[in-house]
PDB file of N, CA, C and O in Angstrom:
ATOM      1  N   UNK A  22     109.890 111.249 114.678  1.00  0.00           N
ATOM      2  CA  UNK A  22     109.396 110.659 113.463  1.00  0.00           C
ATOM      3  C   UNK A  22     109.093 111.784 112.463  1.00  0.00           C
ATOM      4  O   UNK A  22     108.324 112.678 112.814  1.00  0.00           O
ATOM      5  N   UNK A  23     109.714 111.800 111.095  1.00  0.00           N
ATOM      6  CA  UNK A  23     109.631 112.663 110.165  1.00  0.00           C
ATOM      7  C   UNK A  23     107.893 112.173 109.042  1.00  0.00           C
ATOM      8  O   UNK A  23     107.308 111.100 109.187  1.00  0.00           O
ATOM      9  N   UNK A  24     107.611 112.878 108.407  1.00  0.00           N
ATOM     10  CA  UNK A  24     106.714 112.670 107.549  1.00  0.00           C
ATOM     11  C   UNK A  24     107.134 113.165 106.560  1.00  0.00           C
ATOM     12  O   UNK A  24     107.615 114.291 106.436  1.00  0.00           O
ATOM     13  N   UNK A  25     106.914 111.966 105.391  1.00  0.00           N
ATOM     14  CA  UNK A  25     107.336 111.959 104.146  1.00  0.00           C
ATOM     15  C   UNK A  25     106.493 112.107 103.352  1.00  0.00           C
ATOM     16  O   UNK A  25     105.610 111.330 103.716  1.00  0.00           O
ATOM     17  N   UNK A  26     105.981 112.888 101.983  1.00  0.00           N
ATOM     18  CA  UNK A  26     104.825 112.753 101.250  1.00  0.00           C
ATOM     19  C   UNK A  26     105.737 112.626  99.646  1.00  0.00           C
ATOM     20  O   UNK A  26     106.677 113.328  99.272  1.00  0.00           O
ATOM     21  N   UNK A  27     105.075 111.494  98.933  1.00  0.00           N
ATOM     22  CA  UNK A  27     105.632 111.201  97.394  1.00  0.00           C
ATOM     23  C   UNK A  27     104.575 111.331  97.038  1.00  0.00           C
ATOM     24  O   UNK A  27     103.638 110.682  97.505  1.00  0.00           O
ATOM     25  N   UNK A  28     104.445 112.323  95.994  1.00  0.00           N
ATOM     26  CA  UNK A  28     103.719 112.647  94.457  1.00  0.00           C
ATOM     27  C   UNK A  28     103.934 111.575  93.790  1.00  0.00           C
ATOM     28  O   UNK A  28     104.779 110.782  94.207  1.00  0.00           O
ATOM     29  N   UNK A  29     103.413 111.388  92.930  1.00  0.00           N
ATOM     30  CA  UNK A  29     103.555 110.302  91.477  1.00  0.00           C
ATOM     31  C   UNK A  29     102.450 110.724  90.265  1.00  0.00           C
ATOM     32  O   UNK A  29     101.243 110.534  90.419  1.00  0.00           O
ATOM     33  N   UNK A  30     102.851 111.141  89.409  1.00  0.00           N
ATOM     34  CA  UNK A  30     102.471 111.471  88.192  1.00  0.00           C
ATOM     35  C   UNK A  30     102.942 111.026  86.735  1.00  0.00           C
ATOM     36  O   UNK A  30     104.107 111.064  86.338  1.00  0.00           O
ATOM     37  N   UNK A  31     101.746 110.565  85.951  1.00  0.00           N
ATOM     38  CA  UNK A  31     102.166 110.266  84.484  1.00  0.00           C
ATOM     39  C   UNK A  31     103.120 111.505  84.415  1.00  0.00           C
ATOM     40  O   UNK A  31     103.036 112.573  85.021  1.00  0.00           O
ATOM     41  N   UNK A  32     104.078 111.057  83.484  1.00  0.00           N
ATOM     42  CA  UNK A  32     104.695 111.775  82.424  1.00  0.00           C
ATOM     43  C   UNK A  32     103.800 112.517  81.412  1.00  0.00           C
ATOM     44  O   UNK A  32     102.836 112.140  80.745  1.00  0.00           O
ATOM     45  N   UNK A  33     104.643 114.071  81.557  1.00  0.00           N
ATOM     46  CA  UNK A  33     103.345 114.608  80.475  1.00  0.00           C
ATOM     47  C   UNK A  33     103.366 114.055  78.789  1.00  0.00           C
ATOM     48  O   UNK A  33     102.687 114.537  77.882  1.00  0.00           O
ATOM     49  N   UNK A  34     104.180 113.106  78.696  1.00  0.00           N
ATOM     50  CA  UNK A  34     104.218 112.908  76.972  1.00  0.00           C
ATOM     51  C   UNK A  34     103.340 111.144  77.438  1.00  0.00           C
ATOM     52  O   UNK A  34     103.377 110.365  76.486  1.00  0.00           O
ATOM     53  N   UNK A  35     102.774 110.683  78.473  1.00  0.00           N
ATOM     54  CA  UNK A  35     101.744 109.735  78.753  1.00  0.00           C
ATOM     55  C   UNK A  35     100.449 110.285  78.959  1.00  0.00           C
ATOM     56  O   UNK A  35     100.117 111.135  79.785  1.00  0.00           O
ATOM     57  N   UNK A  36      99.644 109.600  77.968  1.00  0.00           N
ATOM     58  CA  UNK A  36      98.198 109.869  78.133  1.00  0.00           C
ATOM     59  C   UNK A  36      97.486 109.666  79.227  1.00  0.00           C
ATOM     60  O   UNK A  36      97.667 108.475  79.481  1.00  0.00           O
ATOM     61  N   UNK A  37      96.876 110.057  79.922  1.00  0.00           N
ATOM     62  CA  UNK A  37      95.737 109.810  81.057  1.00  0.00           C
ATOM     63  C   UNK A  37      94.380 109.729  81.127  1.00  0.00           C
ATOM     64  O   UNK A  37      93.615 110.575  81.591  1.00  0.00           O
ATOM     65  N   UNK A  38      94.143 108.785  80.697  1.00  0.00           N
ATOM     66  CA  UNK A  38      92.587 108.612  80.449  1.00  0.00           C
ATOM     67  C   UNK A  38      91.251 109.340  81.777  1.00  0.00           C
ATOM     68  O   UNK A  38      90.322 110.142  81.689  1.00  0.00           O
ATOM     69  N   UNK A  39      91.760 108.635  82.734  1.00  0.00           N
ATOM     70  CA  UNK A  39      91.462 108.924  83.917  1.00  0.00           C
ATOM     71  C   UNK A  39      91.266 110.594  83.732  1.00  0.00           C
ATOM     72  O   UNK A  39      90.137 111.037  83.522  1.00  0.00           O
ATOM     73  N   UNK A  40      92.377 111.449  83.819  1.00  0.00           N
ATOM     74  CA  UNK A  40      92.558 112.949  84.089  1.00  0.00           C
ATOM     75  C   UNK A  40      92.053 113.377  82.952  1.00  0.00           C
ATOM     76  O   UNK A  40      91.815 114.577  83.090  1.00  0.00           O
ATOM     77  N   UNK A  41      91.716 112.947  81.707  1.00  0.00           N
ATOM     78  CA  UNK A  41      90.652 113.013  80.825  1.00  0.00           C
ATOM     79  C   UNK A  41      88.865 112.967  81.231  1.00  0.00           C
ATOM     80  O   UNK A  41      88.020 113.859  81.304  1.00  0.00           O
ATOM     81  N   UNK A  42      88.815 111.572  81.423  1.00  0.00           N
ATOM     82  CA  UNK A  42      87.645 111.737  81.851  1.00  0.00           C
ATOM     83  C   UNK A  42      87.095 112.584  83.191  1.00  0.00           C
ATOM     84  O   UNK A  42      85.871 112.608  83.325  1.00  0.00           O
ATOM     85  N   UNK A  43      87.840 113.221  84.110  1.00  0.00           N
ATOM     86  CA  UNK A  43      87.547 114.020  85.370  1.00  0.00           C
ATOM     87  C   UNK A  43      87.243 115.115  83.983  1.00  0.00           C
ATOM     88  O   UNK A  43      86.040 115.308  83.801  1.00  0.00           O
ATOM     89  N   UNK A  44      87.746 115.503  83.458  1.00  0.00           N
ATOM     90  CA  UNK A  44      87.861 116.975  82.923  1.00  0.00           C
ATOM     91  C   UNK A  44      86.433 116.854  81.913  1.00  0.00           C
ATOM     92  O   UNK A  44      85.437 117.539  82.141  1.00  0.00           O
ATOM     93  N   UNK A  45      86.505 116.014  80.939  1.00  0.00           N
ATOM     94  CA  UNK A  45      85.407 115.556  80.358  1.00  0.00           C
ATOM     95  C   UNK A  45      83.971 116.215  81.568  1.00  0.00           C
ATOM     96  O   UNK A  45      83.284 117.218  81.373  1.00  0.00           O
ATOM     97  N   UNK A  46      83.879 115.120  82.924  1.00  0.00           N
ATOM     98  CA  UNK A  46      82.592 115.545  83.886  1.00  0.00           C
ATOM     99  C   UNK A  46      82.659 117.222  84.283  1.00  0.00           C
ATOM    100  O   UNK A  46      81.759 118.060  84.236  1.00  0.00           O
ATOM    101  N   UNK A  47      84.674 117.414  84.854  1.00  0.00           N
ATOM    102  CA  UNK A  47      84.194 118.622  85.322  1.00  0.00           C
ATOM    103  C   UNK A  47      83.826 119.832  84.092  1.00  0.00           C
ATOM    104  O   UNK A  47      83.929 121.013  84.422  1.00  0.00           O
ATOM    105  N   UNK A  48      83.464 119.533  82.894  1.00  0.00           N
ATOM    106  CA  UNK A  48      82.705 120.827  81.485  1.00  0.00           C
ATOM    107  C   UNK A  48      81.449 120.301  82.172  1.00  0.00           C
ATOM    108  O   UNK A  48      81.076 121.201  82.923  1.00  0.00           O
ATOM    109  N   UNK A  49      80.589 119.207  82.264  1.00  0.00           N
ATOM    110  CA  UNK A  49      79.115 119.151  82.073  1.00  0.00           C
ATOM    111  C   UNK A  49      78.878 119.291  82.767  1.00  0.00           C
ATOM    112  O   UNK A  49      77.647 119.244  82.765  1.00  0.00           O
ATOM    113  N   UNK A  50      79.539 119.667  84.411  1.00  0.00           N
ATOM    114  CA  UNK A  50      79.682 120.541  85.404  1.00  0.00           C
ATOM    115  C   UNK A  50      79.024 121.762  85.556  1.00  0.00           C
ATOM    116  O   UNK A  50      78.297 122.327  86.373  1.00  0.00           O
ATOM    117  N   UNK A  51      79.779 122.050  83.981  1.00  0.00           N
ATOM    118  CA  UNK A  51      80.073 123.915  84.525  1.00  0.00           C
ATOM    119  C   UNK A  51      81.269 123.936  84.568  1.00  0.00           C
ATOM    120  O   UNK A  51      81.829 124.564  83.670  1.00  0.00           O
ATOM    121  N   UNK A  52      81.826 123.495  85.258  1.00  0.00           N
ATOM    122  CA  UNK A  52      83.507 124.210  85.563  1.00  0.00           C
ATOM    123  C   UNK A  52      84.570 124.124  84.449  1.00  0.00           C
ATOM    124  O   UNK A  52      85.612 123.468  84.439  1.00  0.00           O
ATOM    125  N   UNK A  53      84.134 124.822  83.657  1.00  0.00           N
ATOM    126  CA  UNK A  53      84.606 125.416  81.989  1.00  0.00           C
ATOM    127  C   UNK A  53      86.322 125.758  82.443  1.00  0.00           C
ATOM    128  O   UNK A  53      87.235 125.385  81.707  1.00  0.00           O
ATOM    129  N   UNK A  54      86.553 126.426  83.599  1.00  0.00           N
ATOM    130  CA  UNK A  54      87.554 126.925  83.572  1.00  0.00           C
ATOM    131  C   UNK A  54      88.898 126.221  83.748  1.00  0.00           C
ATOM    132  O   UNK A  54      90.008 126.624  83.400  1.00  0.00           O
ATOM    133  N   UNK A  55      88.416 124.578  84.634  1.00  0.00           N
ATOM    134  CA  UNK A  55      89.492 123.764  84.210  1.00  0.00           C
ATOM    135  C   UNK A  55      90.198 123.319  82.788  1.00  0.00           C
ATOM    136  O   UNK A  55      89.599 122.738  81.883  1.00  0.00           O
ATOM    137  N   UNK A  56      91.251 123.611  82.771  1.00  0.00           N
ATOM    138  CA  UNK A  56      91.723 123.307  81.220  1.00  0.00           C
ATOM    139  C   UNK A  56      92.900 122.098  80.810  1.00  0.00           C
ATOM    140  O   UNK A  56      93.493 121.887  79.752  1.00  0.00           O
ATOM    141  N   UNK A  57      92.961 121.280  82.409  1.00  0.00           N
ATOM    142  CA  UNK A  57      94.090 120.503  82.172  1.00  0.00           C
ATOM    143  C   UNK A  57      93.667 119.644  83.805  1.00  0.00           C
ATOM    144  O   UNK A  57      93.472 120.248  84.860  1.00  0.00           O
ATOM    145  N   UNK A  58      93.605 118.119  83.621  1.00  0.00           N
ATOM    146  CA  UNK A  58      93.440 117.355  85.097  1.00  0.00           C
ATOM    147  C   UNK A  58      94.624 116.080  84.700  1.00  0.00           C
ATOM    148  O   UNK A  58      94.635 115.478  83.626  1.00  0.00           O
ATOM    149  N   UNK A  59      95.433 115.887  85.662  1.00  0.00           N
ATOM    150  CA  UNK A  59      96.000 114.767  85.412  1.00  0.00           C
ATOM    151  C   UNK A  59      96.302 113.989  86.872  1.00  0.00           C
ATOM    152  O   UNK A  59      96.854 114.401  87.891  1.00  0.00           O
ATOM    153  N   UNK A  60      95.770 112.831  86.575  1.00  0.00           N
ATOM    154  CA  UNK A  60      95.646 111.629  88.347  1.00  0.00           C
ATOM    155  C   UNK A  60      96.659 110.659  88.446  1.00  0.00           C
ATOM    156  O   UNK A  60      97.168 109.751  87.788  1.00  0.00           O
ATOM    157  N   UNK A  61      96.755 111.287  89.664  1.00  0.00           N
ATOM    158  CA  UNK A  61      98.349 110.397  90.291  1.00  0.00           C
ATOM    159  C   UNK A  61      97.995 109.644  91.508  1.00  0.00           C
ATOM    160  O   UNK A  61      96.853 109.204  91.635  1.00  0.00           O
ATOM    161  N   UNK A  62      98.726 109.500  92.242  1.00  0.00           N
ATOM    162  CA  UNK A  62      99.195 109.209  93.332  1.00  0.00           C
ATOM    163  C   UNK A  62      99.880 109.712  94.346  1.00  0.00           C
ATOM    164  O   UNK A  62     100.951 110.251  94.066  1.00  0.00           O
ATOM    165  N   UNK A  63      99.489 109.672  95.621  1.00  0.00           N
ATOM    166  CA  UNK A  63      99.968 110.601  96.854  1.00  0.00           C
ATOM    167  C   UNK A  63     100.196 109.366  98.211  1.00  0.00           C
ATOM    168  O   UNK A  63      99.371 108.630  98.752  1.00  0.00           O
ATOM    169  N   UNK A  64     101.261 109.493  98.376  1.00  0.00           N
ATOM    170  CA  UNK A  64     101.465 108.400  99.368  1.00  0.00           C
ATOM    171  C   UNK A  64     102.275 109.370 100.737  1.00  0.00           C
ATOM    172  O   UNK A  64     102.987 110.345 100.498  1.00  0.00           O
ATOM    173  N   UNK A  65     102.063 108.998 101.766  1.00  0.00           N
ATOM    174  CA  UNK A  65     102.643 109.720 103.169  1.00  0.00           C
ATOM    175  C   UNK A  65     103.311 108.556 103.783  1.00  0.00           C
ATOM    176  O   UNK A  65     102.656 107.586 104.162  1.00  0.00           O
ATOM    177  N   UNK A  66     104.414 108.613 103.877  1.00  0.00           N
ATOM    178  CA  UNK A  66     105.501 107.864 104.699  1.00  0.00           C
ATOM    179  C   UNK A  66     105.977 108.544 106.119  1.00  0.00           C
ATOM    180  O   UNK A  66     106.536 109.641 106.127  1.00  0.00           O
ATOM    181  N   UNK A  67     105.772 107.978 107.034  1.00  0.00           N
ATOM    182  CA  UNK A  67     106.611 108.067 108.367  1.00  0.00           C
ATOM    183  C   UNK A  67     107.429 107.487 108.750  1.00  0.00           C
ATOM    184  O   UNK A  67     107.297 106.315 109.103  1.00  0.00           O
ATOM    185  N   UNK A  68     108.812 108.308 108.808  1.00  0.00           N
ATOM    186  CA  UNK A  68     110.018 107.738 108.977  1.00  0.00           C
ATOM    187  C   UNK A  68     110.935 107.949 110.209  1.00  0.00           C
ATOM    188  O   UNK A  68     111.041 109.128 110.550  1.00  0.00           O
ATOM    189  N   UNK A  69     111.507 107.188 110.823  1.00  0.00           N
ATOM    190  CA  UNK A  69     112.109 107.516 111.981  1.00  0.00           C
ATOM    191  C   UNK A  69     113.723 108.248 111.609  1.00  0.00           C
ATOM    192  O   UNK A  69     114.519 107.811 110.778  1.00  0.00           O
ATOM    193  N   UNK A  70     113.882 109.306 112.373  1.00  0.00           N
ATOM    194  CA  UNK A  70     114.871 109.978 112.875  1.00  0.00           C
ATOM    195  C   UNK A  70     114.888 111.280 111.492  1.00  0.00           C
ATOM    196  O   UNK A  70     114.144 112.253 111.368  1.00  0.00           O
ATOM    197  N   UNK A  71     115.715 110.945 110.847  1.00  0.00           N
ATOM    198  CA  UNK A  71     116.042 112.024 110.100  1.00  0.00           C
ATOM    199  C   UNK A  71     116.047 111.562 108.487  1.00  0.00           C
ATOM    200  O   UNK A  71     117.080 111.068 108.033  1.00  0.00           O
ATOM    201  N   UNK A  72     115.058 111.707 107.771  1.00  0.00           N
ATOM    202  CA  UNK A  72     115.214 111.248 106.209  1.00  0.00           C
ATOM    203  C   UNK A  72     115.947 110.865 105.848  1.00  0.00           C
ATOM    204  O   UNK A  72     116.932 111.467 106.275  1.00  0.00           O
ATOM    205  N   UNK A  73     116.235 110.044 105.157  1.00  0.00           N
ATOM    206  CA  UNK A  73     117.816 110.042 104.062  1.00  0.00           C
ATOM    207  C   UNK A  73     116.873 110.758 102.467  1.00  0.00           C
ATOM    208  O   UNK A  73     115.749 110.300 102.259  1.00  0.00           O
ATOM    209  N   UNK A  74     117.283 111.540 101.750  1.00  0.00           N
ATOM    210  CA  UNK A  74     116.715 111.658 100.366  1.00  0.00           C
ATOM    211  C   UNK A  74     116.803 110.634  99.384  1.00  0.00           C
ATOM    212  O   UNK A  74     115.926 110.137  98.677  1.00  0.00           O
ATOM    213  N   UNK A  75     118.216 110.374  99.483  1.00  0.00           N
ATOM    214  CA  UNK A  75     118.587 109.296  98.664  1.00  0.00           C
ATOM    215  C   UNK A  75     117.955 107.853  98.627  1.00  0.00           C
ATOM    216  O   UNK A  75     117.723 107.341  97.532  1.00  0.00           O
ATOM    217  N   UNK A  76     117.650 107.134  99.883  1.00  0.00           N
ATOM    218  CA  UNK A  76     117.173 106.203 100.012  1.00  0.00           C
ATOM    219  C   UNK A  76     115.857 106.456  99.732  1.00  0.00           C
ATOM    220  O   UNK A  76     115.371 105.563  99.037  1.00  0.00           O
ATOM    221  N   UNK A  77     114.824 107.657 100.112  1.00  0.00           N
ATOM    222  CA  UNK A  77     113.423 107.575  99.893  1.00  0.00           C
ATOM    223  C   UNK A  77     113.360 107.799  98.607  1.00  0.00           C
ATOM    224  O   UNK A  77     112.192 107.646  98.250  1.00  0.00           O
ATOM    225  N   UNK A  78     114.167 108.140  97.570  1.00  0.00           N
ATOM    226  CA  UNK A  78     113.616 108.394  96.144  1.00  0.00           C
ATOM    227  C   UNK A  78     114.463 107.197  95.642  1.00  0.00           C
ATOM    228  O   UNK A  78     114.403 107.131  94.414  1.00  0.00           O
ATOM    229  N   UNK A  79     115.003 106.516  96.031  1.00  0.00           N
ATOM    230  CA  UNK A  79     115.185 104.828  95.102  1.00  0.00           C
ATOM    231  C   UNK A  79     113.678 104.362  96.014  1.00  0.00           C
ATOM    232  O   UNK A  79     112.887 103.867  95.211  1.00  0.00           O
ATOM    233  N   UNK A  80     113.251 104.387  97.076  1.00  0.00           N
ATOM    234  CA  UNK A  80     112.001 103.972  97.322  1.00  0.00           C
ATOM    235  C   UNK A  80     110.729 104.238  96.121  1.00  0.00           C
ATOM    236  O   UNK A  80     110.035 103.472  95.452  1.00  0.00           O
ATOM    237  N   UNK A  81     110.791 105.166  96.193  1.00  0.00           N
ATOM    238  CA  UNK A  81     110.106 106.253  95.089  1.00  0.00           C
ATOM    239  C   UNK A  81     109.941 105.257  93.970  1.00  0.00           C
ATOM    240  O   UNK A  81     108.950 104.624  93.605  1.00  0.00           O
ATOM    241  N   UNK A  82     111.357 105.297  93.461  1.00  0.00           N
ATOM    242  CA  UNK A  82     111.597 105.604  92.383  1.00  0.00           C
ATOM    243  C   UNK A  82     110.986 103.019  91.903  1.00  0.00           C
ATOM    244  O   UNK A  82     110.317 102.429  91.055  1.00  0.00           O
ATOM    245  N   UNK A  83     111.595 102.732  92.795  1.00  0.00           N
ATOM    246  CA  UNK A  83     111.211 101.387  92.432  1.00  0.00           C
ATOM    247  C   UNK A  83     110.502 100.352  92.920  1.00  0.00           C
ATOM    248  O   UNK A  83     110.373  99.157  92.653  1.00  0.00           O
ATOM    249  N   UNK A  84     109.833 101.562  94.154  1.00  0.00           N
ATOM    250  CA  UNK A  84     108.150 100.626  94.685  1.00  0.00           C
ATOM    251  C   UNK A  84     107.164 101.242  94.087  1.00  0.00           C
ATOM    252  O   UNK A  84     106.467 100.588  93.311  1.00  0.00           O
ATOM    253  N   UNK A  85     106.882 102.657  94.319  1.00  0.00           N
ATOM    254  CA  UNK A  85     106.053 103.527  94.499  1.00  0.00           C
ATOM    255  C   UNK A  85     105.407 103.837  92.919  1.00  0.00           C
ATOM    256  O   UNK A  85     104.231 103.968  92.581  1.00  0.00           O
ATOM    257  N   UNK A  86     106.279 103.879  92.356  1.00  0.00           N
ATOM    258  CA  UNK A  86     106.593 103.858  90.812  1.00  0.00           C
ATOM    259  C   UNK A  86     106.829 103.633  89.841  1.00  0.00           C
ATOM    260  O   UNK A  86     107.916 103.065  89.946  1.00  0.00           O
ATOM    261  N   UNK A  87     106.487 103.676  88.483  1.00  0.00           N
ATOM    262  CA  UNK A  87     106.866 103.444  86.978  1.00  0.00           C
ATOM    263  C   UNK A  87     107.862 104.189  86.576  1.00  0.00           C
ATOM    264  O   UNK A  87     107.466 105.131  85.891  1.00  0.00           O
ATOM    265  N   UNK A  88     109.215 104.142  86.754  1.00  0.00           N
ATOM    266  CA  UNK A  88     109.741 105.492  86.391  1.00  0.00           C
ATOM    267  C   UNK A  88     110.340 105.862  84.511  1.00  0.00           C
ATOM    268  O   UNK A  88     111.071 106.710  84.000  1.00  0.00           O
ATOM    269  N   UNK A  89     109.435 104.542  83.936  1.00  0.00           N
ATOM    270  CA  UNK A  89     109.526 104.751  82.740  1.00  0.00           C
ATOM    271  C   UNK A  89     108.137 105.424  82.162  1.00  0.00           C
ATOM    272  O   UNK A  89     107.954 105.744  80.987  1.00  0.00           O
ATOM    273  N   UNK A  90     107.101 105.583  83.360  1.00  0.00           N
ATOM    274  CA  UNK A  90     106.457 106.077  82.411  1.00  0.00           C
ATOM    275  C   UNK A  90     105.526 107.304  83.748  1.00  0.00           C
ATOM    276  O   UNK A  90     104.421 107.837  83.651  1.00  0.00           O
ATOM    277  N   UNK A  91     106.412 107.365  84.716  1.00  0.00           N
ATOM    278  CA  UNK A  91     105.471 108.184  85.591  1.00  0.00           C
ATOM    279  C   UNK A  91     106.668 108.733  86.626  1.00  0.00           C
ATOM    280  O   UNK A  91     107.574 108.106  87.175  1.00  0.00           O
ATOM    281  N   UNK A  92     106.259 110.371  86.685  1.00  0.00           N
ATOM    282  CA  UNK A  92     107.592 111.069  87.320  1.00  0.00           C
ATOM    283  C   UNK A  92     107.246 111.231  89.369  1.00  0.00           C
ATOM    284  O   UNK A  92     106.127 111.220  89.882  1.00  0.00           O
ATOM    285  N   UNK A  93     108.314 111.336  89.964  1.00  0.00           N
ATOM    286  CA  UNK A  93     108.224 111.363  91.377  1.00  0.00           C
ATOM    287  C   UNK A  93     108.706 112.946  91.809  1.00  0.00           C
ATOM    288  O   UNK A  93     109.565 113.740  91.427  1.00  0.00           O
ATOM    289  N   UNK A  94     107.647 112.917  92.819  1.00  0.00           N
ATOM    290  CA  UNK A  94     108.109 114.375  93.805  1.00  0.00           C
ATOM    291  C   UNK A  94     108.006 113.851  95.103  1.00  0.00           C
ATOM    292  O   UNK A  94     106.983 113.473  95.676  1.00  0.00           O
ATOM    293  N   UNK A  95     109.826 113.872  95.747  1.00  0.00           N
ATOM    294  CA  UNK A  95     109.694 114.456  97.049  1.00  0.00           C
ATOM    295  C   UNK A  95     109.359 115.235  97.899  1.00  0.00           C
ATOM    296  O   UNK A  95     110.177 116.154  97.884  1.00  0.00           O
ATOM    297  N   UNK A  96     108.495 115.423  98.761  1.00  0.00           N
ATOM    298  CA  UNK A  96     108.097 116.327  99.880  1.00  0.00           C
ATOM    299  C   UNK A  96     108.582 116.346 101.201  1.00  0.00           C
ATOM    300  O   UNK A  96     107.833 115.939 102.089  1.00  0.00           O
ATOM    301  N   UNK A  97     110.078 116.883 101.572  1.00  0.00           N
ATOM    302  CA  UNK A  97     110.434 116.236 102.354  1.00  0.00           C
ATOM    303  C   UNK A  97     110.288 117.471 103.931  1.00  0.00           C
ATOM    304  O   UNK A  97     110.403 118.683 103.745  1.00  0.00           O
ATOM    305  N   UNK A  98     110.114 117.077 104.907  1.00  0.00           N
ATOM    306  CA  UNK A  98     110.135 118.126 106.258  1.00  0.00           C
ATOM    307  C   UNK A  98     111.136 118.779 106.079  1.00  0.00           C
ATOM    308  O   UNK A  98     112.229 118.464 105.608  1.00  0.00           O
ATOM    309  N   UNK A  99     110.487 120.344 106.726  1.00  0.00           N
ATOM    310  CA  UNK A  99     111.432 121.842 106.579  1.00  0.00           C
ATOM    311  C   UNK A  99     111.578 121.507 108.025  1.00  0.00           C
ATOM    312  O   UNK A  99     110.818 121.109 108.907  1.00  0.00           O
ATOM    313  N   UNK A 100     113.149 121.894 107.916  1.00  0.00           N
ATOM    314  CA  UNK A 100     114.026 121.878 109.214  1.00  0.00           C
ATOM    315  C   UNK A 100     112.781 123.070 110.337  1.00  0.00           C
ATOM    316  O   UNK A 100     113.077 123.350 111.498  1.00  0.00           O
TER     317      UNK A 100
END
């Protein structure tokens, strides 16, 4: 059984309110030095035998995701 991990992130030309407001708390924090937060999604798939790429990023791309308004990263197992 392989393990699969998909990223999902706004598009950087989509606003994120959310990754706004983290950044907003983390100044009254203190933690001045963050200068950019943006919140996604992280999903882990376990898959039997050997990945296909192709099939997990149409997965990606039309469960997991908006792909008009939010981009996908495969993470797929090193041989």
């Amino acid at each position: 059984m392989s393990r699969v991990v998909v990223d999902v992130v706004l598009k950087p030309e989509i606003s994120d309110p959310q990754g706004q407001a983290v950044l907003g708390a983390l100044g009254r924090l203190g933690h001045d030095s963050v200068r950019s937060v943006r919140q996604g999604k992280h999903f882990v798939l376990e898959v039997d035998g050997t990945p296909d790429e192709a099939e997990l990023k149409q997965i990606a791309e039309t469960l997991l995701a908006n792909p008009v308004i939010e981009d996908v990263e495969l993470h797929l197992p090193k041989d």
